[in-house]
Coordinates of C-alpha atoms in Angstrom, one line a residue:
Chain A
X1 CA 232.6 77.0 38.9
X2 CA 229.8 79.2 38.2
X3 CA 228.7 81.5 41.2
X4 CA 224.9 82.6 41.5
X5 CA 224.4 81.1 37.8
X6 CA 220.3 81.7 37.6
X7 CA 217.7 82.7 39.5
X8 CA 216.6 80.6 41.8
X9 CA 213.8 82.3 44.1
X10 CA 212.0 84.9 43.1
X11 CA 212.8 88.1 45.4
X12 CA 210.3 90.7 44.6
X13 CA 208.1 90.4 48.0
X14 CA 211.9 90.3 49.9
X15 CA 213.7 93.0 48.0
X16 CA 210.3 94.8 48.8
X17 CA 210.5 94.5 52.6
X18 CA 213.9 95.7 53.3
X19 CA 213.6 95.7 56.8
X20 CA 216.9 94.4 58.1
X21 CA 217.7 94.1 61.8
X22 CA 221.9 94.6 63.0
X23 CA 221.7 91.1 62.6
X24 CA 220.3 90.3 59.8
X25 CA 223.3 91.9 57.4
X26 CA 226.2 89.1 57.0
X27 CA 228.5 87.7 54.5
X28 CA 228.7 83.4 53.4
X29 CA 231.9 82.6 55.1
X30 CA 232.6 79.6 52.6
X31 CA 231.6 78.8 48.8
X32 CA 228.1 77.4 49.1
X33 CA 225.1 76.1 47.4
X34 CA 221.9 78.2 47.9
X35 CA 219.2 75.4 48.0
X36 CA 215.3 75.9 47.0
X37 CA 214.0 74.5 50.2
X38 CA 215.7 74.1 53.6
X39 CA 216.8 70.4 52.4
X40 CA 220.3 69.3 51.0
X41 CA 218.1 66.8 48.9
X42 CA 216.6 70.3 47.4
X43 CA 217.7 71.6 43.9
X44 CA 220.7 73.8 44.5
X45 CA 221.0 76.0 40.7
X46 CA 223.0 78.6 42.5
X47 CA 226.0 79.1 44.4
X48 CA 227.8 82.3 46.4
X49 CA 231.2 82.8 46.9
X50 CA 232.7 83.3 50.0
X51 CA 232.7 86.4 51.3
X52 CA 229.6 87.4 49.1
X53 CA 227.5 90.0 51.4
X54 CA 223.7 88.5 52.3
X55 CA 220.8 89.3 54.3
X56 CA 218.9 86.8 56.9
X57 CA 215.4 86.3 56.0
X58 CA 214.2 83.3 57.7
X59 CA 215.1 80.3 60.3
X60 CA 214.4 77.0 59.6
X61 CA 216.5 74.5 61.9
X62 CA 219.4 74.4 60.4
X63 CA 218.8 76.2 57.7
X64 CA 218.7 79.7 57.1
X65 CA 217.5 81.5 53.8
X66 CA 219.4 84.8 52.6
X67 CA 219.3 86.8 50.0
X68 CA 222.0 88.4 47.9
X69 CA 221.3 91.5 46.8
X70 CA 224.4 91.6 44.5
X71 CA 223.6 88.6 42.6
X72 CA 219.8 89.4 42.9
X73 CA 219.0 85.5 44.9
X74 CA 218.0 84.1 47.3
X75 CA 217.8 80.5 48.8
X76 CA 218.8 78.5 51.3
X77 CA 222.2 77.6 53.4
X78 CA 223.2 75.7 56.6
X79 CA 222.9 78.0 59.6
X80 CA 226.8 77.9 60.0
X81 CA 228.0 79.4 56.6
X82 CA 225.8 83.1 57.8
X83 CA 228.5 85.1 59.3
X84 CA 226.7 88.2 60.9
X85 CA 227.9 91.6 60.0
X86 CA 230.0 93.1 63.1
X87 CA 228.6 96.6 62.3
X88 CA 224.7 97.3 62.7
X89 CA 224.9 99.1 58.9
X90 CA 228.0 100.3 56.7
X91 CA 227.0 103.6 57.9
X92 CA 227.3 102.8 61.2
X93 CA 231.6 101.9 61.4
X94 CA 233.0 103.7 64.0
X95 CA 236.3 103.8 65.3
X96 CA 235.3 100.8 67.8
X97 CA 234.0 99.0 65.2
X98 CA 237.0 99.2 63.2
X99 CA 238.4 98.4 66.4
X100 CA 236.8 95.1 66.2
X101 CA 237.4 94.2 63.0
X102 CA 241.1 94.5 63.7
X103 CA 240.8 92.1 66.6
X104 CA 239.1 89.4 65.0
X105 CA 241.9 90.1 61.9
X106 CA 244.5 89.8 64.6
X107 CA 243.4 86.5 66.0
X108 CA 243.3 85.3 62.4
X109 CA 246.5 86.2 61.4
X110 CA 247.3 84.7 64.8
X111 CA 246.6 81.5 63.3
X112 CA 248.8 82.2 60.7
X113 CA 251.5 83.1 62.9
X114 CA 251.9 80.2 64.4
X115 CA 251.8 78.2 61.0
X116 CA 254.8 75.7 60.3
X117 CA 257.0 77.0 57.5
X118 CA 255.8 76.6 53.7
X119 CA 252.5 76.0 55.3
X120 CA 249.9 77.7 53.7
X121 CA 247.3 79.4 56.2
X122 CA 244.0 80.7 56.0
X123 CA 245.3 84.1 56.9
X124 CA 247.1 85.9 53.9
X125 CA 247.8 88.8 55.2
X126 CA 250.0 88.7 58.2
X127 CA 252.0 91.4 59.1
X128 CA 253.5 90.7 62.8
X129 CA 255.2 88.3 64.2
X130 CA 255.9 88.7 67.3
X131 CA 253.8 89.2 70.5
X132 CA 251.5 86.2 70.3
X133 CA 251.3 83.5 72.8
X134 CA 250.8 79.4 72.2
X135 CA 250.4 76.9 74.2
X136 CA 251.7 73.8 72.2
X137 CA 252.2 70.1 72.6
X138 CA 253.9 69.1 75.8
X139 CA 253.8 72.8 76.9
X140 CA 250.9 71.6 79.8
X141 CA 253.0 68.7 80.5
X142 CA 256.6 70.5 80.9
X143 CA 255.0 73.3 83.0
X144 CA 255.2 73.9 86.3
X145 CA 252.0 74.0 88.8
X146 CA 250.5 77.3 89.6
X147 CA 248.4 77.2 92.8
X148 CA 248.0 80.7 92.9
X149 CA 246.8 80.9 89.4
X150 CA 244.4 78.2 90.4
X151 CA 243.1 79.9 93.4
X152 CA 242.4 82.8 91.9
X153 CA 240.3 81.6 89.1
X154 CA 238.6 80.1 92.0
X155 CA 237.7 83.2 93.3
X156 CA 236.1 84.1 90.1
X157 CA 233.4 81.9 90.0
X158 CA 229.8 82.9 89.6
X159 CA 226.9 81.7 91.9
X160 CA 224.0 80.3 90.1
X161 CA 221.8 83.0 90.4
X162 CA 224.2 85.3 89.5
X163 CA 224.3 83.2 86.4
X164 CA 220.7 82.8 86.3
X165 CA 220.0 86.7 86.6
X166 CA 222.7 87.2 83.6
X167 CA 220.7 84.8 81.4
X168 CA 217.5 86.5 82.3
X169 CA 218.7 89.6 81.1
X170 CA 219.5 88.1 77.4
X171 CA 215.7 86.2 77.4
X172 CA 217.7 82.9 78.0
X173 CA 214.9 80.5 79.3
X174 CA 216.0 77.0 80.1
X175 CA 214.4 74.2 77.9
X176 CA 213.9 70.2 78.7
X177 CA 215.6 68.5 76.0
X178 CA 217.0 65.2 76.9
X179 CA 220.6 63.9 75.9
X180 CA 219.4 60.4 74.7
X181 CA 222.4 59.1 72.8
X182 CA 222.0 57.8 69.3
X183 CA 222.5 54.0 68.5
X184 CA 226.0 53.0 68.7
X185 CA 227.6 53.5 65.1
X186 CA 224.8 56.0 64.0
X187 CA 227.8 58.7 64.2
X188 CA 229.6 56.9 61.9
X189 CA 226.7 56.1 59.5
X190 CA 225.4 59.8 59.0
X191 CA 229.4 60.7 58.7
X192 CA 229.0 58.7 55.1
X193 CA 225.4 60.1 54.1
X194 CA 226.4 63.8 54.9
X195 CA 228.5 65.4 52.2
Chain B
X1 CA 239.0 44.7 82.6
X2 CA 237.3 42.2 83.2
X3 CA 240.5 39.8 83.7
X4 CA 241.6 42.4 85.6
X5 CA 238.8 42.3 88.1
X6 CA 238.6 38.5 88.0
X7 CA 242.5 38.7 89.8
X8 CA 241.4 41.4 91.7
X9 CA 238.6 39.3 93.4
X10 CA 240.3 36.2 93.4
X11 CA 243.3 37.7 95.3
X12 CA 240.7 39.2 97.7
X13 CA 239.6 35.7 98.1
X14 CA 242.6 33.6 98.7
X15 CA 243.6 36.7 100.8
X16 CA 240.0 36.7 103.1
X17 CA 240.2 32.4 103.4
X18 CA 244.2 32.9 105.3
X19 CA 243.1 35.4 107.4
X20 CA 239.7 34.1 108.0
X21 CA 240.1 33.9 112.0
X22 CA 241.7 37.5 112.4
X23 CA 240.4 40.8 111.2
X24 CA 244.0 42.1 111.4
X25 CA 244.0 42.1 107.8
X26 CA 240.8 43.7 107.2
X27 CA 242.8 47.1 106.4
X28 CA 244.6 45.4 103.6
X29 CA 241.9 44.2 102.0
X30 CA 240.4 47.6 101.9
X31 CA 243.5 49.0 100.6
X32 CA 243.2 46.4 97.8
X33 CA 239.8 47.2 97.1
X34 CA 240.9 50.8 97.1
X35 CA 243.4 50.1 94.6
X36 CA 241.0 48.2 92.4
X37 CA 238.5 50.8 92.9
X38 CA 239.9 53.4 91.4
X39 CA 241.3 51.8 88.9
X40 CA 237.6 50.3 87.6
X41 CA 235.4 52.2 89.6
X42 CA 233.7 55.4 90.7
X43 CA 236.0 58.1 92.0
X44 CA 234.1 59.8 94.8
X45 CA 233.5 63.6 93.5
X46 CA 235.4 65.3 95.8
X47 CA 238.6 63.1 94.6
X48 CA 237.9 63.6 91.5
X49 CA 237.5 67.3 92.5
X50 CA 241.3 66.9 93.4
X51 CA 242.4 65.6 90.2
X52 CA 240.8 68.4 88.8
X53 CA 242.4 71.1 91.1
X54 CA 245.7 69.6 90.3
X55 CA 245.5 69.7 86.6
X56 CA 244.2 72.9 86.3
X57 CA 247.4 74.3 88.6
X58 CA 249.2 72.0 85.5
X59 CA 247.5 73.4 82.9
X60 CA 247.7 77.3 84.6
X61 CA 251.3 77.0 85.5
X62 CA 251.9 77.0 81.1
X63 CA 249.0 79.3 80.5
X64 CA 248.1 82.0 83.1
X65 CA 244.1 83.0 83.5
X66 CA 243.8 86.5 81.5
X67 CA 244.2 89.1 84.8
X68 CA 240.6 90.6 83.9
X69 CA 238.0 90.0 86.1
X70 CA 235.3 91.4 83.8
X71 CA 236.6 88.9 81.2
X72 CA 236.3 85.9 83.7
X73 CA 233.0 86.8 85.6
X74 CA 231.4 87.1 81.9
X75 CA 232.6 83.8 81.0
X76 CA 231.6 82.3 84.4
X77 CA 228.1 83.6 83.9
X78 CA 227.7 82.0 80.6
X79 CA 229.3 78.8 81.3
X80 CA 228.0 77.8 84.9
X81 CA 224.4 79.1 83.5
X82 CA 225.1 76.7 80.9
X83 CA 226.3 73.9 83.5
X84 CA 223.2 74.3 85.0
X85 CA 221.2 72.5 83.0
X86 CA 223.9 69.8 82.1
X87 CA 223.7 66.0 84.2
X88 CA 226.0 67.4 87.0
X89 CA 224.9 71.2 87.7
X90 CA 225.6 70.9 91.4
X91 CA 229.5 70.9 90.9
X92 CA 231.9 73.8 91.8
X93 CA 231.9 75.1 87.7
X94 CA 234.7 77.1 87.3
X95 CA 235.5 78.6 83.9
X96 CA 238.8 81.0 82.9
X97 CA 239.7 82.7 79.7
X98 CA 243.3 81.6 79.4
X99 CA 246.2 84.1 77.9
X100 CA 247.2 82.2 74.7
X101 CA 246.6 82.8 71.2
X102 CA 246.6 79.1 70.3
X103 CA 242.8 78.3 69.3
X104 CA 241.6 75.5 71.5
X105 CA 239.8 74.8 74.9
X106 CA 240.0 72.6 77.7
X107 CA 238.2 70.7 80.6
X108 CA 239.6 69.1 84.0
X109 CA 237.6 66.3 86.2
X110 CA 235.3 68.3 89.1
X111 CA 234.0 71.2 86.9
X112 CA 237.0 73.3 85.5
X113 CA 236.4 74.7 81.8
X114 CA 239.1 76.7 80.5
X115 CA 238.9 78.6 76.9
X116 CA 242.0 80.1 75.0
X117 CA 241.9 83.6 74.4
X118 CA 242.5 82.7 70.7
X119 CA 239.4 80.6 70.4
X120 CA 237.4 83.4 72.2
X121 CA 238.8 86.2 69.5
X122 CA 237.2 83.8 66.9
X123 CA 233.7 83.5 67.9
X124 CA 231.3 85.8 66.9
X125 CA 228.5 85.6 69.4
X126 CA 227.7 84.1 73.2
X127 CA 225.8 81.3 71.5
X128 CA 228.9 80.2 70.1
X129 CA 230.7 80.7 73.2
X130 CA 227.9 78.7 75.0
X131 CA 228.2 75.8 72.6
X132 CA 232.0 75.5 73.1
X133 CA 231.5 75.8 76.6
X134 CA 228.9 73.0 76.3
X135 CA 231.5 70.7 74.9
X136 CA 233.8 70.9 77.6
X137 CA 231.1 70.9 80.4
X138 CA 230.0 67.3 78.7
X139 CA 233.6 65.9 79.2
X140 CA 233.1 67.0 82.7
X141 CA 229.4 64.9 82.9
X142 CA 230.7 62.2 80.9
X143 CA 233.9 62.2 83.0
X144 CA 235.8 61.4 80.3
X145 CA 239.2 62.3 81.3
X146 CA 238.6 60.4 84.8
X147 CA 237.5 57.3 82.4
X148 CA 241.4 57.7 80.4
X149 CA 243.2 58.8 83.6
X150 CA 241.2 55.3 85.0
X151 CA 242.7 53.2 82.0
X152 CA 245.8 54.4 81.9
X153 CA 246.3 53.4 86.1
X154 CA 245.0 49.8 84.3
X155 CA 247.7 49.8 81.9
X156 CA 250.5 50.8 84.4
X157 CA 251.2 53.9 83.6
X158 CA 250.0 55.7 86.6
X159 CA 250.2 52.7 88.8
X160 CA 252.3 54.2 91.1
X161 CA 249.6 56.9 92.1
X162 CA 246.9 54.2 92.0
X163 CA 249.1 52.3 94.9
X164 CA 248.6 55.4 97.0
X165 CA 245.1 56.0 96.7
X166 CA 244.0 53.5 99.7
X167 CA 241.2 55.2 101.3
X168 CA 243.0 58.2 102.7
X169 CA 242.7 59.9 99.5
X170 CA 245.1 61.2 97.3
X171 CA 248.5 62.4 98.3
X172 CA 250.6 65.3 96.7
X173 CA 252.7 63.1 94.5
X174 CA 249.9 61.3 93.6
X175 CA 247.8 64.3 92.5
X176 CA 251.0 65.1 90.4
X177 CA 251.2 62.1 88.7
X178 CA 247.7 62.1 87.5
X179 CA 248.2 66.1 86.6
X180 CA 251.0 64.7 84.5
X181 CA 249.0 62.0 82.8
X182 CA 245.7 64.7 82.5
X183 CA 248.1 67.2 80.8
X184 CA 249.4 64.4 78.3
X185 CA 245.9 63.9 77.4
X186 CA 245.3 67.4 76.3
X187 CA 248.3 66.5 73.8
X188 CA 246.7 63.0 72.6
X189 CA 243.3 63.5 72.6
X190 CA 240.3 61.7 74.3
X191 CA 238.8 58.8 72.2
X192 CA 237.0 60.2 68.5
X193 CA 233.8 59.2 70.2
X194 CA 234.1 61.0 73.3
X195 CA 234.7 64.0 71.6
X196 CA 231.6 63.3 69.4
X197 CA 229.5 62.6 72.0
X198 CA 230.9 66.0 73.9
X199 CA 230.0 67.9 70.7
X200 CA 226.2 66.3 70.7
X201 CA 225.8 66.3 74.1
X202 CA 227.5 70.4 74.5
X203 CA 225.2 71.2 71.9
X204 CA 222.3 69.8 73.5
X205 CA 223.6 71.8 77.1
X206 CA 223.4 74.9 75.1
X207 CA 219.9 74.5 74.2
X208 CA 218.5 73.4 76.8
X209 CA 220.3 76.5 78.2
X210 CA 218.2 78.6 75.5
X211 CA 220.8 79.6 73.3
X212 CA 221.1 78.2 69.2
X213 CA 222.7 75.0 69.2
X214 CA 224.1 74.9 65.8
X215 CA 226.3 77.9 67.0
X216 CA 228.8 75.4 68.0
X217 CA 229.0 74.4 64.2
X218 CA 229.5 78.2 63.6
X219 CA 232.9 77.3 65.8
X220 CA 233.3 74.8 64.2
X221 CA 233.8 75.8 60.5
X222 CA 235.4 78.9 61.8
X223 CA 238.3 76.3 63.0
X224 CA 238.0 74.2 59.4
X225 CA 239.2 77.4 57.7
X226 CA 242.7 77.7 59.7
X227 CA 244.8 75.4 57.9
X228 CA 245.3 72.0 60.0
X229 CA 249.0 72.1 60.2
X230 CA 249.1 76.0 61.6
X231 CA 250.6 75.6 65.3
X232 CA 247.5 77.7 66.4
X233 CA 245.3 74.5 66.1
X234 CA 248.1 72.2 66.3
X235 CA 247.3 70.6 69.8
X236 CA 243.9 71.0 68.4
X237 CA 244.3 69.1 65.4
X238 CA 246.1 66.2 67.6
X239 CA 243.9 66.0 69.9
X240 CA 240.3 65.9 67.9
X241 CA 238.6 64.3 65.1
X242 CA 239.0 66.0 61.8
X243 CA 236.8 69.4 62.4
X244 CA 234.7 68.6 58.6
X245 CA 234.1 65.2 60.6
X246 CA 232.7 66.7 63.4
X247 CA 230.5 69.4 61.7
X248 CA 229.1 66.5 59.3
X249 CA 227.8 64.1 61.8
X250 CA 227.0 67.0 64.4
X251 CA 224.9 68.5 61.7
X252 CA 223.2 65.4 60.9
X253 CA 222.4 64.8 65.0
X254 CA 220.9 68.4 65.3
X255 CA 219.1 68.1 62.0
X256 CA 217.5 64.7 63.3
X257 CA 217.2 65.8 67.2
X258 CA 216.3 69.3 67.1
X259 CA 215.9 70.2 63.5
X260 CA 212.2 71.0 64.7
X261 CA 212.9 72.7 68.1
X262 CA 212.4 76.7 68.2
X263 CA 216.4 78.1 67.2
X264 CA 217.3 79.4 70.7
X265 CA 219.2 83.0 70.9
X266 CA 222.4 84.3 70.0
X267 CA 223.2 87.0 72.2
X268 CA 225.7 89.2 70.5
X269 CA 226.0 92.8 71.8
X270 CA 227.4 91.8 75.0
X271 CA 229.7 88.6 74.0
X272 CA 231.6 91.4 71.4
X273 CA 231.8 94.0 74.4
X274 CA 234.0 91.0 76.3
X275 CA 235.6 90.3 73.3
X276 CA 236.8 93.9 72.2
X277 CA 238.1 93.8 76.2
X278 CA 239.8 91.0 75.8
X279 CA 241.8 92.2 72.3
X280 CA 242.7 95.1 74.2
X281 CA 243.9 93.2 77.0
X282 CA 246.6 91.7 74.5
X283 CA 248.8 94.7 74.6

């Protein structure tokens, strides 16, 4: 497989505006086409591998357009294979940062803990085994009531405008969108037409 | 059901033509309706309420909330702001991180949402966290687990409970019983389209709640990359649709619904603050 094999969009005017926000820096979490237009009928002449760094430039839907400074491309990908940076800048990895890096690695490899035997994970690189806590089939089942537990998560709820004020504070606004349901076996139909 | 309800109303009849000079039996044939009531019918919200309290205590007694209040009220924010704008926002929403490293989230009948710590430790911003949340609080809307909790009292299987909810509401044993059968259903799974309509219809919560919608799919591929057969998703696996399955045809519902619609936000700063808490809660 050939990874950014051409030049698909020319990147003078982006290279040239080098601007990028904290979250704007990111990495392609899996092996994916990058597409001329924000379309998966679009030509697709180059591909990054996972992991390869990026840079946001623009929204589209579901689409986002990057560019890859290290293969010198740009193009576009679905919204879900940008994985933002955790650290504003390289420059910028404290000690906290590292910090989080080595959660999110834990909770990985957590994942691979709890992998069968001879099963391969998506974590290769897990070092612990011990300390991590499942919740498995029939555990919910077997288990024996907690009313306390119960109560007191009930004393943690939020009033609304608690909730509201929170979301203010982000630039949350709400927006009327309906939840119309598509036709019955539409699901199933765009399960076949989407690769 | 429909067989069902035809012997249903034709015992009501034969029963209403003995009695027809006396009201004694008026009480029985309330209790019958009862019966039949909940088995087919609406469960008045506070019964369903109930249910939920019970299975939560089920579902807490093998997973205990994570003891940080910071941790809980931020999740509470997010998720009843979210539950705001869903079809039901006037119910008690309660949300909880829960303290397990198994990747995977949950939702009981009257407004309870719980989230795994392991699922939270995987998601990278509040819109994410929103969209997840989403999911849940649609099962919730839909009442989905009331729907299988419904069908399995047709089948039998929680009959016993059915028998004792005549009008008084629920008793203990009763509320155990369905706890039982709610907490089975978090091993097998809702129906594949309930869960697909959760995902389109939590995505959809999130929006209208301002964040990104296709966040959820961020969780979603996230999830695709742990191997299927890991015990971390293992419930998860059971319980769902294939994850590619539900990223394809979610995808193709939020490029033809909202593919036009302004993105929405994804709020990260403050999501990863609760998030580096929460790792260093695990020690």
């Amino acid at each position: 497989m050939r990874f950014a094999c051409g030049l698909v969009v020319c990147l003078c005017l982006v290279v040239a505006s080098g601007a990028w926000g904290s979250d704007d820096r990111g990495v392609v979490n899996e092996n994916v086409d990058l597409h001329t237009a924000p379309t998966t009928a679009a030509d697709a002449p180059a591909r990054l591998a996972a992991g390869t760094e990026v840079f946001r430039l623009q929204r589209q839907g579901g689409w986002i357009e990057v560019r890859a400074p290290a293969d010198n491309v740009a193009g576009w990908i679905r919204v879900w294979h940008f994985r933002p940076a955790d650290t504003a800048s390289p420059e910028a990895e404290t000690a906290e940062t590292e910090t989080l890096s080595g959660l999110r690695r834990f909770s990985r490899q957590a994942a691979g803990l709890f992998s069968t035997d001879d099963t391969p994970t998506a974590s290769d690189d897990v070092t612990a085994t011990i300390g991590v806590r499942g919740l498995g089939i029939g555990d919910a089942e077997d288990a024996r009531p907690d009313p306390g537990a119960r109560t007191w998560v009930d004393n943690h709820r939020v009033r609304a405008a608690d909730a509201e004020a929170f979301a203010r504070e982000a630039g949350l606004r709400p927006r009327s969108i309906d939840t119309s349901a598509v036709p019955p076996g539409r699901d199933q139909k765009l399960a076949e037409v989407q690769p | 059901m429909k067989k069902l309800t035809a012997m249903a109303a034709g015992a009501l009849f034969l029963t209403g033509c003995a009695d027809i000079e006396g009201l004694r039996d008026l009480t029985e044939i309330r209790d019958t309706v009862e019966t039949v009531r909940y088995a087919v019918g609406d469960v008045p919200e506070n019964e369903e309420r109930e249910i939920g309290e019970a299975l939560a205590e089920q579902l807490l007694g093998a997973a205990p909330p994570v003891q940080d209040p910071e941790v809980q009220r931020y999740v509470n924010r997010v998720g009843t702001w979210v539950a705001r704008q869903s079809d039901r926002p006037r119910l008690d929403w309660t949300f909880a991180v829960i303290d397990v490293d198994t990747v995977n989230a949950y939702a009981a009948p009257g407004g309870y949402v719980f989230v795994t710590r392991g699922l939270f430790l995987l998601m990278e911003d509040e819109a994410e966290l929103a969209g997840v949340l989403g999911h849940e609080i649609a099962h919730v809307t839909e009442r989905h687990h009331m729907r299988e909790l419904q069908r399995a009292a047709r089948w039998g299987l929680a009959f016993d409970l059915v028998e004792q909810a005549t009008g008084d509401g629920l008793d203990d044993e009763a509320l155990r019983a369905l706890a039982n059968a709610g907490a089975r259903l978090y091993d097998s799974g809702l129906s594949r389209e309930d869960e697909l309509d959760a995902d389109r219809i939590g995505a959809i919560y999130a929006a209208r709640a301002g964040y990104d919608p296709w966040a959820l799919l961020s969780t979603l591929t996230t999830i695709e990359g742990i191997h299927p057969q890991a015990l971390a998703v293992e419930q998860l696996t059971a319980s769902h649709p294939p994850t590619e399955d539900r990223r394809n045809i979610l995808a193709a519902h939020l490029d033809e619904r909202l593919g036009d619609l302004n993105p929405g936000l994804r709020p990260i700063d403050r999501f990863r603050e609760v998030r580096d808490r929460l790792a260093h809660d695990d020690t």
